[in-house]
CSV table of C-alpha atoms and ligand atoms in Angstrom, one decimal:
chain,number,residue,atom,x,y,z
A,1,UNK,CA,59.1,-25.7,-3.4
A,2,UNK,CA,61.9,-26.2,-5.5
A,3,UNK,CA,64.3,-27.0,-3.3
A,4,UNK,CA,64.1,-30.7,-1.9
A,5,UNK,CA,67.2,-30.2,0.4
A,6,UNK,CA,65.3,-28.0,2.5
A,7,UNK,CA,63.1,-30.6,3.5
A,8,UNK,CA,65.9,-33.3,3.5
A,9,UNK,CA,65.1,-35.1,0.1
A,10,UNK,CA,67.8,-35.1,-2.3
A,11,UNK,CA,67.7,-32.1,-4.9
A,12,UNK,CA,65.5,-31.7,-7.8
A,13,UNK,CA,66.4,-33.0,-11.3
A,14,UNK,CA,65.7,-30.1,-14.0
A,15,UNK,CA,65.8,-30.0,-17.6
A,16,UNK,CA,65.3,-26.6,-19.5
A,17,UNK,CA,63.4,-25.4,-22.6
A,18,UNK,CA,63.9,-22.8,-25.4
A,19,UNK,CA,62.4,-22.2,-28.3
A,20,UNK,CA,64.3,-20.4,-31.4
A,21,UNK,CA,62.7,-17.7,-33.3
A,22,UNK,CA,63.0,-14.7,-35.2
A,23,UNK,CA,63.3,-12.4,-31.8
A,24,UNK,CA,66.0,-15.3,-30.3
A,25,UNK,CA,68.3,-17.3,-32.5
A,26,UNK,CA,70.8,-19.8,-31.5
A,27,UNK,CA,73.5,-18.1,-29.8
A,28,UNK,CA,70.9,-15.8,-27.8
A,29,UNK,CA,69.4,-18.7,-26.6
A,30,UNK,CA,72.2,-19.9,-25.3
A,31,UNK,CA,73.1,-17.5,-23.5
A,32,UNK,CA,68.9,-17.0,-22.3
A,33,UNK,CA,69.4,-20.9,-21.0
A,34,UNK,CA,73.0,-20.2,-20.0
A,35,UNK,CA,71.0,-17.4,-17.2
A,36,UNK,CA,68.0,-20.3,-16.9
A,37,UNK,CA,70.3,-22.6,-15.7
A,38,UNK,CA,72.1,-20.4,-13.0
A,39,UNK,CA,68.8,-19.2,-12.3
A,40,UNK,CA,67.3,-23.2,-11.1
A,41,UNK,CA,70.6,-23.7,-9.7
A,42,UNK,CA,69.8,-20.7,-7.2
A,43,UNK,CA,66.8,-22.7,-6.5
A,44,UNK,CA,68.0,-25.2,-5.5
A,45,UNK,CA,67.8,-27.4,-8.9
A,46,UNK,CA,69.9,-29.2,-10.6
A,47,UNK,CA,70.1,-28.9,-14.9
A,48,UNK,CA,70.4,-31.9,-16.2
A,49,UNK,CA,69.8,-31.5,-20.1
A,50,UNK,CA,68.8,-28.3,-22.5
A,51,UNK,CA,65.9,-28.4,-25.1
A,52,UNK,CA,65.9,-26.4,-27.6
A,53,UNK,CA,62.9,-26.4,-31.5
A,54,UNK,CA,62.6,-23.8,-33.7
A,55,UNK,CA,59.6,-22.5,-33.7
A,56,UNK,CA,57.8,-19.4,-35.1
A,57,UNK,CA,54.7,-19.5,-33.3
A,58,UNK,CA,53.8,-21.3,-30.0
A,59,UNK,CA,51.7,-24.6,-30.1
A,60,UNK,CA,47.7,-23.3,-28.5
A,61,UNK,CA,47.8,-26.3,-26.5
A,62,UNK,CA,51.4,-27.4,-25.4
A,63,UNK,CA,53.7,-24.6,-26.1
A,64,UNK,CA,56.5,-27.0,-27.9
A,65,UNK,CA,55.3,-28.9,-31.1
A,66,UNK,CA,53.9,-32.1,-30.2
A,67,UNK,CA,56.7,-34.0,-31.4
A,68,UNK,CA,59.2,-32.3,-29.0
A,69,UNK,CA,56.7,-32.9,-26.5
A,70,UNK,CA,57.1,-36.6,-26.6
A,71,UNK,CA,60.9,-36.4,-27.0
A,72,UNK,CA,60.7,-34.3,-23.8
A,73,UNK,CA,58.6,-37.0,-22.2
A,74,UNK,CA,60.9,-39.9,-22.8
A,75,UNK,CA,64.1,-38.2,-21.6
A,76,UNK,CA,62.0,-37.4,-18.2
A,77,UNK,CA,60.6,-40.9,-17.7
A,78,UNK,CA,64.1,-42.4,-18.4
A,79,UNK,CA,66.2,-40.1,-16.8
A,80,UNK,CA,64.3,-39.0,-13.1
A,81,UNK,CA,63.6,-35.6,-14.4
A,82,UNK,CA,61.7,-34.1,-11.9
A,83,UNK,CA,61.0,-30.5,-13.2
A,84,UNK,CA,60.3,-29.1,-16.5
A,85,UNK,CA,61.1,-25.3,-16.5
A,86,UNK,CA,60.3,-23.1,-19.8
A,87,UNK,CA,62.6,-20.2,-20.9
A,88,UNK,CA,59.5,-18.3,-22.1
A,89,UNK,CA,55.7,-17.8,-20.7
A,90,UNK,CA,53.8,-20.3,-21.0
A,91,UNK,CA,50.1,-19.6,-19.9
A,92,UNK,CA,48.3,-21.4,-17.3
A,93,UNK,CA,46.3,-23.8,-19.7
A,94,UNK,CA,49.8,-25.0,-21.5
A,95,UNK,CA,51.2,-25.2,-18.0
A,96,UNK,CA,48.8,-27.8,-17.2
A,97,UNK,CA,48.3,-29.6,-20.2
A,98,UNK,CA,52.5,-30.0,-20.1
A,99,UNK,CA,51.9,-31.0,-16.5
A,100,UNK,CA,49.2,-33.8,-17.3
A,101,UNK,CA,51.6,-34.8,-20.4
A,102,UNK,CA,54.8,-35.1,-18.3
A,103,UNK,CA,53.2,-35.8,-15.1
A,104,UNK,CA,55.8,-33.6,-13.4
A,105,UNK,CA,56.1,-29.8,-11.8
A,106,UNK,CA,56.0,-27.3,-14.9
A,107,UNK,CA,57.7,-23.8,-14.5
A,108,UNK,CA,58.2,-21.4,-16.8
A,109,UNK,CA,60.8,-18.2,-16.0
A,110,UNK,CA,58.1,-16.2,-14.2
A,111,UNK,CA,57.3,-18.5,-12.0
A,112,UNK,CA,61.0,-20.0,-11.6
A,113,UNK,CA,61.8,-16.2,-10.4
A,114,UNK,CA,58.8,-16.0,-7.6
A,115,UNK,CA,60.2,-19.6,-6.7
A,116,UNK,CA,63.5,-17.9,-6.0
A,117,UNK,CA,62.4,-14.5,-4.3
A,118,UNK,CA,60.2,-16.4,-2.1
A,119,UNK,CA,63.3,-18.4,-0.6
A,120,UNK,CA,65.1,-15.4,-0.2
A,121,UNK,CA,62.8,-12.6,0.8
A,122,UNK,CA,63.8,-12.3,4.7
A,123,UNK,CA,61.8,-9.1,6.0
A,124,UNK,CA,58.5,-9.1,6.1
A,125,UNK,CA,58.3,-6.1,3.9
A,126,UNK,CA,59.9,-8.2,1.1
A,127,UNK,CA,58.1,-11.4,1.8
A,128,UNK,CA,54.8,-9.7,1.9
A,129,UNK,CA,55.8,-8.3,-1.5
A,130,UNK,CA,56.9,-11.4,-3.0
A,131,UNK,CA,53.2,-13.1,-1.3
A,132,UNK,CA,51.6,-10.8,-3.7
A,133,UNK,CA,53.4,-11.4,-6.8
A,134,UNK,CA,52.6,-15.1,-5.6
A,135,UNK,CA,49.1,-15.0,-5.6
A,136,UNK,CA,48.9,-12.7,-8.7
A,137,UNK,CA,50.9,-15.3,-10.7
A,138,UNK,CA,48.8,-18.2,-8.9
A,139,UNK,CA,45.2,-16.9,-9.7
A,140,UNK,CA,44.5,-17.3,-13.3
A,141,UNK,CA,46.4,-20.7,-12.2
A,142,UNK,CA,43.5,-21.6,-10.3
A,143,UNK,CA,40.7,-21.6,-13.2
A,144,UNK,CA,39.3,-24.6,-14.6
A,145,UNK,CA,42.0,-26.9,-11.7
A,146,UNK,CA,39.0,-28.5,-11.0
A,147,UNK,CA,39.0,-30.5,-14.4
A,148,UNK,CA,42.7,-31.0,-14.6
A,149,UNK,CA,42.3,-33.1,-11.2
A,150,UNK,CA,39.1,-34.9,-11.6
A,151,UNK,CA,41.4,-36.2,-15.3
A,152,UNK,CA,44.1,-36.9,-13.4
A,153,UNK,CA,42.2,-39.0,-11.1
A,154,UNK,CA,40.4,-40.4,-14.2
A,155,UNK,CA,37.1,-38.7,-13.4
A,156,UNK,CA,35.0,-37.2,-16.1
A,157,UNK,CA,35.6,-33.9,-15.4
A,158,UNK,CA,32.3,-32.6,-16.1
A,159,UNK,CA,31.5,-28.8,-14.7
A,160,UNK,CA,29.6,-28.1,-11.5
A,161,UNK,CA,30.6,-30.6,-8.5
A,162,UNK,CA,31.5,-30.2,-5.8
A,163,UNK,CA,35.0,-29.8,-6.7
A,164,UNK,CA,34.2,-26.8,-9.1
A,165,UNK,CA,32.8,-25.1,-6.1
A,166,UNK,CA,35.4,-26.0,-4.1
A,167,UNK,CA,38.4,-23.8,-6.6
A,168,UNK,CA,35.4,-21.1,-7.0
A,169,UNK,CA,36.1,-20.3,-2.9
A,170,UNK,CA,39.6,-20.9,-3.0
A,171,UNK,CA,39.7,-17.9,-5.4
A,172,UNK,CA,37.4,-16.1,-3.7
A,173,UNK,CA,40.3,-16.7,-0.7
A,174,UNK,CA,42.8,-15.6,-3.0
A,175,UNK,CA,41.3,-12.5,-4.3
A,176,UNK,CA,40.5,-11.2,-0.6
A,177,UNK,CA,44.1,-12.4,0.0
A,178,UNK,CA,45.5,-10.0,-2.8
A,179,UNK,CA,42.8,-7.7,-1.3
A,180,UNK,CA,44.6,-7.6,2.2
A,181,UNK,CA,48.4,-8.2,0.8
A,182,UNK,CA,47.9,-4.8,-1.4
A,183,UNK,CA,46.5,-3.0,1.7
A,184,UNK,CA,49.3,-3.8,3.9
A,185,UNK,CA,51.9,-3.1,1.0
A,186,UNK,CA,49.8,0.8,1.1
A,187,UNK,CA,51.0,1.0,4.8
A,188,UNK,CA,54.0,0.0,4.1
A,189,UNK,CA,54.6,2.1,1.3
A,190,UNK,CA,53.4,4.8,3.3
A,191,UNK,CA,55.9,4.1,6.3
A,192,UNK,CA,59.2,3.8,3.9
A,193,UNK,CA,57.6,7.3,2.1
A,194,UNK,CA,57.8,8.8,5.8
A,195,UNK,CA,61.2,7.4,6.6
A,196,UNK,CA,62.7,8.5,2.6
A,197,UNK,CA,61.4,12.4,3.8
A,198,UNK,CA,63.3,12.2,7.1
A,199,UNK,CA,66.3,11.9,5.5
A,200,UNK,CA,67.0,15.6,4.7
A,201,UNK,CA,68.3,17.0,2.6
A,202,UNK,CA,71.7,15.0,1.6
A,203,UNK,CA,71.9,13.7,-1.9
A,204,UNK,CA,71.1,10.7,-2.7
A,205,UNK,CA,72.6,8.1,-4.9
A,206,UNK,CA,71.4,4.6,-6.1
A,207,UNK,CA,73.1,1.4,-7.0
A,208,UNK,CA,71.4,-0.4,-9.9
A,209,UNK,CA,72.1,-3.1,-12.3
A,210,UNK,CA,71.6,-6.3,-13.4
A,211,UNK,CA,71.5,-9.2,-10.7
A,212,UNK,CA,75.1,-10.4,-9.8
A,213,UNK,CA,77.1,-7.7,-11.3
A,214,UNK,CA,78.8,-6.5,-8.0
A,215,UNK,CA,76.4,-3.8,-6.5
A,216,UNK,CA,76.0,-5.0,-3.2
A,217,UNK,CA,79.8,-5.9,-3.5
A,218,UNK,CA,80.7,-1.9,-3.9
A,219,UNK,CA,78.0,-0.9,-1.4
A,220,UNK,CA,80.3,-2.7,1.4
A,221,UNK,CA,83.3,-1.3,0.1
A,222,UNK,CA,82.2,2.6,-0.3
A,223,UNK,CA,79.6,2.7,2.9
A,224,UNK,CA,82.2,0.0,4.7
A,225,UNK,CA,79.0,-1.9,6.1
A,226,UNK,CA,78.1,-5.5,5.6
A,227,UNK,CA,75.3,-6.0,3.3
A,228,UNK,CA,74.8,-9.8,1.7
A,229,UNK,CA,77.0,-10.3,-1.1
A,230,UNK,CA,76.9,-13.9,-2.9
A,231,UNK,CA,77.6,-15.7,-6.3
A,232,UNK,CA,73.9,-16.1,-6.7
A,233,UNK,CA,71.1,-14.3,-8.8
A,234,UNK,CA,68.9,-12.1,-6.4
A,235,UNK,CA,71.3,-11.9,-3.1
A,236,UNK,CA,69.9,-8.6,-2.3
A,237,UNK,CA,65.7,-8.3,-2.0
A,238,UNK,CA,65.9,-5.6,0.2
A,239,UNK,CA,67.0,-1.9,-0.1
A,240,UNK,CA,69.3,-0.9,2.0
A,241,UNK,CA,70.5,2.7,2.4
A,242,UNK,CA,73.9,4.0,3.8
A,243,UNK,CA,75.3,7.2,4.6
A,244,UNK,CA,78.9,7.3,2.9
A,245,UNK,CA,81.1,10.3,3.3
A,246,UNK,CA,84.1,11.0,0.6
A,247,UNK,CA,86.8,13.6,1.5
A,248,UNK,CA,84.1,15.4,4.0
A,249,UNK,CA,81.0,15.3,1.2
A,250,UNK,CA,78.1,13.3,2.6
A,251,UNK,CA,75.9,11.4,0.6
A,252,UNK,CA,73.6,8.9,0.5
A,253,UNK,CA,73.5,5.5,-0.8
A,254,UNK,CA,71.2,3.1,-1.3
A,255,UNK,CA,71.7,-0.9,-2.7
A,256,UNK,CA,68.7,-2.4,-4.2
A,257,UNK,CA,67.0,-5.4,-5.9
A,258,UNK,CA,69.3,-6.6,-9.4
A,259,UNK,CA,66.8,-6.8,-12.7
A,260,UNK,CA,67.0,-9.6,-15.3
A,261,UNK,CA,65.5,-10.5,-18.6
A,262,UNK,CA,61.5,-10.7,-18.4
A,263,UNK,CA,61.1,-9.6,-14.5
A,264,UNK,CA,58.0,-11.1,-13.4
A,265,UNK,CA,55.5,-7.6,-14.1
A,266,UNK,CA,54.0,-8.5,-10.8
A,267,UNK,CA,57.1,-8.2,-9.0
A,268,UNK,CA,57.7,-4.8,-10.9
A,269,UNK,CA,54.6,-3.5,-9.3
A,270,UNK,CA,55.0,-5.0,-5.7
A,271,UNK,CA,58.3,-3.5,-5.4
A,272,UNK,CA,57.0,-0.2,-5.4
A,273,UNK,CA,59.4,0.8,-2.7
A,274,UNK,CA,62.0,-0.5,-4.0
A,275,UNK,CA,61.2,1.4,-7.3
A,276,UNK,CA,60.5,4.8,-5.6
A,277,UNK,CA,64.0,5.0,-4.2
A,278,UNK,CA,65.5,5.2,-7.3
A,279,UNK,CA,62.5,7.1,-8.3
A,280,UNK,CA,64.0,9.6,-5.5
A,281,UNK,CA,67.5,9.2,-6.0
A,282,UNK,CA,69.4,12.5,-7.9
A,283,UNK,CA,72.4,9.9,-9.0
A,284,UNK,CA,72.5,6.1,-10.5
A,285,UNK,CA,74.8,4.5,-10.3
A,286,UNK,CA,74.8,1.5,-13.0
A,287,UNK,CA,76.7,-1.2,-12.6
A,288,UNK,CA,77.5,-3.6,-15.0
A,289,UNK,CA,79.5,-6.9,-15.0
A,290,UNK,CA,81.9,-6.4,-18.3
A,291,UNK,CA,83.4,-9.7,-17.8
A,292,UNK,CA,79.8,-11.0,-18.7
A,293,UNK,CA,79.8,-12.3,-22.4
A,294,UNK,CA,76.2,-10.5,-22.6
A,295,UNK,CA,76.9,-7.5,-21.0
A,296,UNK,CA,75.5,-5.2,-23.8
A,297,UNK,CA,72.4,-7.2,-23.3
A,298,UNK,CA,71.9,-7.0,-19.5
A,299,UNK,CA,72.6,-3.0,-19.9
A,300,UNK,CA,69.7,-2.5,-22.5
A,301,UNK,CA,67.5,-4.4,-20.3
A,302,UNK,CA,68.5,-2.1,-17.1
A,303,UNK,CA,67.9,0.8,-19.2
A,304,UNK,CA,64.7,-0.7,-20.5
A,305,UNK,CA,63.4,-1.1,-17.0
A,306,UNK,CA,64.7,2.1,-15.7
A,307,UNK,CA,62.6,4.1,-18.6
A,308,UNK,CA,59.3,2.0,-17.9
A,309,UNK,CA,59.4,3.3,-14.2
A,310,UNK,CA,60.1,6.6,-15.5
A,311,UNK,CA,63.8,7.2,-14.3
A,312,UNK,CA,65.2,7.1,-17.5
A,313,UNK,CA,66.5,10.5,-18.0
A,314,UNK,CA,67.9,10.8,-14.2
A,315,UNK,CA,72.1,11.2,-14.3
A,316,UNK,CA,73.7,8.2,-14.8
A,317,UNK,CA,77.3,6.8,-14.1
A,318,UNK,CA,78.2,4.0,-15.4
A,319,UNK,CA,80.6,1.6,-13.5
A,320,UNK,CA,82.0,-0.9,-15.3
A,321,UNK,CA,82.7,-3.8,-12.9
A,322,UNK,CA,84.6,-6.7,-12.5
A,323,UNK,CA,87.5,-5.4,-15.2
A,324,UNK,CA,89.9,-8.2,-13.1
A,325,UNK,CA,87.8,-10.6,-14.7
A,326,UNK,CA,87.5,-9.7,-18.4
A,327,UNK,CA,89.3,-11.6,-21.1
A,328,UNK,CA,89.6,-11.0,-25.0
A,329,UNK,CA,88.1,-13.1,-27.2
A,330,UNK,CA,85.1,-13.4,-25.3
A,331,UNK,CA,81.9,-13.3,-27.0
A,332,UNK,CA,81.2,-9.2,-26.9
A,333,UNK,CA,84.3,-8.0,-25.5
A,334,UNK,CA,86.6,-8.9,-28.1
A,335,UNK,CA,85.3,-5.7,-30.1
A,336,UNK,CA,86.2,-3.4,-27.2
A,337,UNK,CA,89.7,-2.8,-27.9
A,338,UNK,CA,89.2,-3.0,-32.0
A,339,UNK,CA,87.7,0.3,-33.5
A,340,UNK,CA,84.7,-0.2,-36.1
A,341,UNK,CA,86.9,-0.4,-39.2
A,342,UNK,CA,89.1,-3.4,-37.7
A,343,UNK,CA,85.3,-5.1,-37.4
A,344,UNK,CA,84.3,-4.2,-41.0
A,345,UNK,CA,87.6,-5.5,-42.2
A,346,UNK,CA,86.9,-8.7,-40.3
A,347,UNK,CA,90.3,-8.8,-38.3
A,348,UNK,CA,88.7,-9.9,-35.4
A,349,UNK,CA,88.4,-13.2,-35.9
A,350,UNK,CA,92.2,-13.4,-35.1
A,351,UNK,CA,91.5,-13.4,-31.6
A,352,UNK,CA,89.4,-16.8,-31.5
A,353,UNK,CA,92.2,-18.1,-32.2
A,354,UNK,CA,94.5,-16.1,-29.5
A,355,UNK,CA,94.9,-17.5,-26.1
A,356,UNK,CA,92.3,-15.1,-24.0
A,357,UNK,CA,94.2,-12.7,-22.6
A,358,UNK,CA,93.5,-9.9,-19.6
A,359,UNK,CA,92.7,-6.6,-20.6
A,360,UNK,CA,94.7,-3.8,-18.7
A,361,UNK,CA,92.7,-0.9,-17.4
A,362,UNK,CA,94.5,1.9,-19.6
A,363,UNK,CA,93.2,-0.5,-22.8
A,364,UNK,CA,89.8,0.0,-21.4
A,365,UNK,CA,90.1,3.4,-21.1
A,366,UNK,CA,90.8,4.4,-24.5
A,367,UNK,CA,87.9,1.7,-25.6
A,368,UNK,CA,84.8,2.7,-27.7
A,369,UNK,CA,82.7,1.6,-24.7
A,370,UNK,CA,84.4,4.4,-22.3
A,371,UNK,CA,83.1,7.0,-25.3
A,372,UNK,CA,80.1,5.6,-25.7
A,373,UNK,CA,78.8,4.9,-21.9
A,374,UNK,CA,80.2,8.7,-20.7
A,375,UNK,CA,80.1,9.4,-17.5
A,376,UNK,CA,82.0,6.0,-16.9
A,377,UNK,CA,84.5,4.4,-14.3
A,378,UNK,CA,86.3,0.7,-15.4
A,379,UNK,CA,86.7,-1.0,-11.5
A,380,UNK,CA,86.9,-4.0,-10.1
A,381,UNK,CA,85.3,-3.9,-6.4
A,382,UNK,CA,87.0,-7.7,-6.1
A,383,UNK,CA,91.0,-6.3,-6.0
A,384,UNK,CA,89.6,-2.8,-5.7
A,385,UNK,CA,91.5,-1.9,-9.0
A,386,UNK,CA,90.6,2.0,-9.9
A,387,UNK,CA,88.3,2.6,-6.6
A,388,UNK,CA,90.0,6.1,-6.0
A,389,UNK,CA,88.7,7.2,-9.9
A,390,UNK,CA,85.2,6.1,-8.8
A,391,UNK,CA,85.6,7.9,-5.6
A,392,UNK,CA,86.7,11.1,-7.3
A,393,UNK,CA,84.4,10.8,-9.5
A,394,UNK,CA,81.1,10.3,-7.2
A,395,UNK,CA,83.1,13.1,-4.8
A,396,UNK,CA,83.0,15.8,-8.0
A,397,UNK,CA,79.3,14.8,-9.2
A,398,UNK,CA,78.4,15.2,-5.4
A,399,UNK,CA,79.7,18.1,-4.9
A,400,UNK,CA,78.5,20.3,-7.8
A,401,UNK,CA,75.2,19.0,-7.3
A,402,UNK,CA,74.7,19.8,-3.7
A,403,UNK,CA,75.8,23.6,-4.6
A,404,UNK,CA,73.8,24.1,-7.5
A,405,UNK,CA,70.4,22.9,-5.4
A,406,UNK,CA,71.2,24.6,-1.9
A,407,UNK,CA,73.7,27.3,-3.3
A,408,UNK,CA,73.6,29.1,0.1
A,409,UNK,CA,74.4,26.0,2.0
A,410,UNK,CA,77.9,24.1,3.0
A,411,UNK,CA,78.0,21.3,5.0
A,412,UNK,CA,81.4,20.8,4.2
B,501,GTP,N1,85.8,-11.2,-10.2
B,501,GTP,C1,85.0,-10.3,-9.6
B,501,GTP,N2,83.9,-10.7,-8.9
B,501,GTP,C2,83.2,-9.8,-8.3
B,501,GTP,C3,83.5,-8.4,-8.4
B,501,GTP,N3,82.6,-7.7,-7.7
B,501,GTP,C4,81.7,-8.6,-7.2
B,501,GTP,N4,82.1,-9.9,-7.6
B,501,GTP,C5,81.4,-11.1,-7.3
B,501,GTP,O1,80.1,-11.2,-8.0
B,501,GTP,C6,79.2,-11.9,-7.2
B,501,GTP,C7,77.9,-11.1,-7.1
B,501,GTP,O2,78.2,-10.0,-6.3
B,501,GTP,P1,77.0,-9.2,-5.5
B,501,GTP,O3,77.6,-8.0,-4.9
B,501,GTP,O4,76.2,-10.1,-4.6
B,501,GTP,O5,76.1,-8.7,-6.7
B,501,GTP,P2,74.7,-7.9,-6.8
B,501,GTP,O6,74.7,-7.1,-8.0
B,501,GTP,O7,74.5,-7.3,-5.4
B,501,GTP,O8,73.7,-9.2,-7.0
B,501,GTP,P3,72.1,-9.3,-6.6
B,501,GTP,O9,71.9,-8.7,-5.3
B,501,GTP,O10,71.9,-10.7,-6.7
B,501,GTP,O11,71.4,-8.6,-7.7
B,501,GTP,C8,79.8,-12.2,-5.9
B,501,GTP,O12,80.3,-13.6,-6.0
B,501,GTP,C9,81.0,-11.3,-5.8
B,501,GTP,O13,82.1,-11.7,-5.0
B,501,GTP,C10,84.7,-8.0,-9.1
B,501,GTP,O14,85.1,-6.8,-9.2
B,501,GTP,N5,85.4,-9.0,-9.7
B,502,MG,MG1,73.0,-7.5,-4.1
């Protein structure tokens, strides 16, 4: 448990590590530790210092070089670090080799994301979910623990005591544990199928994006309902579907869990639900933060994620969000009111020196993005800036699609 408050101690100290290589240079990193940073903050930890090395190919036995290793060590003994937490996997041997060398809780990304779902998962549907994940991340976590605490007790740590036999039934406990999780998960599943079929025969629409763009945010102001909306990463664990009617066209709408960079794969797969109503859904509906410096990022990772569950191709709108927010001369966005040739002639290094500025809505409009992303709406669900061009436009896509599937049918 990451969070000491919780139990009334003061919060944990947290430094971060990234390494640079050919896949992540120096400015992806920082946003990748920009994200890991918000990320232990949601936990319930505080960052206290980034560590970056270039490095082209992981150290076997500790992950960082050696060296960086040792610098690492000095700034925690000095400085009250009480977590270590790694951008990248790490596997379970590095983990506790760091752990022995640093002699303090090791996390790496994965495992920083199960810490976070577990806090917030509030039905038992979602906690049982996040249970498994658990345990699937914990059991190759559990081999060879034996001699990592007979060292640190200064024992010799040879094979076979009683200790050995000791992990060999707790992951004979854990396995049966996954055993049982997976089985309930099956009923479950099998429940939520039941309850998706009962819904008839209205179309159904799906809000997904990357976490903290808005979604839950537009779900409360187009179904008028109350779902958990917050300035933290993963506010929403559970879906939640609404029935929203526009000028007389009913429709369904479900809110669900936001993706990031490197989603734990075990919490892909125990969120099957989650996964099958968009699976279901006729409509996405993908919302993106475009005030984010790395929007273009979190969007290819959406539609990364969407095309490994095999929902790729479904018909998507995109909804820009969050347009009240976004300034020039930020990072990406700079480019989105300067056509290519401006960019090949280099002008747009004029604006880092401009005072950021707002960009209006009309600017957006005629913006290579809004040719590129087609269907798109620009909105901002915070001053509700453009909400009547979204509704319109959700109202039309409705519409045509309820005739063309039950032509002899209409409700309204
Ligand atoms: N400035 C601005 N902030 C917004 C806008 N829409 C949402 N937000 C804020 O963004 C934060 C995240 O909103 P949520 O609706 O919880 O985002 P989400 O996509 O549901 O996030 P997860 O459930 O964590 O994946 C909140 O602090 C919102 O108030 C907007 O249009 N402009
Ligand atoms: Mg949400």
């Amino acid at each position: 448990m990451i969070q000491g408050k919780r139990e009334g101690s003061s919060m944990k100290r947290a430094i971060m590590v990234g390494i640079i290589n050919q896949k992540q240079d120096e400015v992806k990193i920082k946003e990748f530790m920009d994200e890991l940073a918000f990320l232990a903050e949601t936990a319930g930890a505080i960052p206290v210092k980034r560590f970056t090395q270039q490095l082209s190919r992981p150290d076997s036995g500790t992950f960082i070089g050696k060296g960086k290793a040792e610098e690492i060590k000095l700034f925690v003994d000095a400085n009250k670090i009480d977590l270590i937490i790694f951008d990248d996997e790490i596997s379970p041997s590095q983990q506790r080799n760091l752990e022995n060398l640093f002699e303090k809780k090791v996390l790496d990304r994965t495992g920083l994301i199960l810490e976070i779902f577990a806090q917030r998962a509030k039905t038992s549907y979602a906690k049982t979910q996040v249970e498994l994940a658990q345990y699937e991340y914990l059991y190759p976590r559990l081999m060879g623990m034996w001699t990592h605490l007979e060292r640190q007790r200064g024992g010799t740590g040879t094979r076979g005591g009683a200790g050995e036999k000791e992990i060999e039934t707790d992951r004979r406990i854990v396995r049966k544990k996954i055993h049982l999780l997976k089985e309930k998960l099956v009923e479950i599943d099998r429940q939520m199928a039941t309850q998706r079929r009962n819904r008839g025969e209205m179309i159904r629409v799906a809000l997904v994006g990357y976490t903290n763009v808005g979604k839950s945010t537009l779900m409360n102001l187009l179904a008028k309902s109350d779902v958990f909306a917050e300035n933290k990463l993963f506010a929403t664990l559970d879906t939640t579907v609404r029935k929203v009617v526009i000028d007389r066209v009913p429709f369904l709408l479900s809110d669900t869990v936001g993706f990031i960079r490197k989603l734990p794969h075990q919490l892909v797969d125990s969120f099957k639900s989650t996964l099958d109503e968009l699976r279901e859904a006729d409509i996405l509906l993908h919302v993106v933060d475009i005030s984010h410096p790395g929007f273009e990022d979190q969007m290819k990772e959406v539609k990364r994620t969407l095309h490994e569950i095999g929902v790729g191709d479904k018909l998507i709108i995109t909804v820009f969000n969050k347009i009240d927010a976004v300034r020039t001369g930020e990072h990406e966005i700079h480019r989105i009111l300067k056509n290519e040739n401006e960019i090949l002639r280099g002008d747009e290094t004029t604006d880092d020196v401009e005072e950021p500025k707002p960009i209006s809505l009309d600017d957006l409009k005629k913006s290579w993005i809004a040719k590129l992303f087609e269907p798109c709406v620009f909105i901002s669900a915070f001053t509700k800036e453009n909400m009547s061009e979204l509704k319109q436009l959700l109202f039309d896509t409705v519409k045509s699609m309820h005739i063309e599937r039950y032509p002899h049918q209409l409700p309204f």
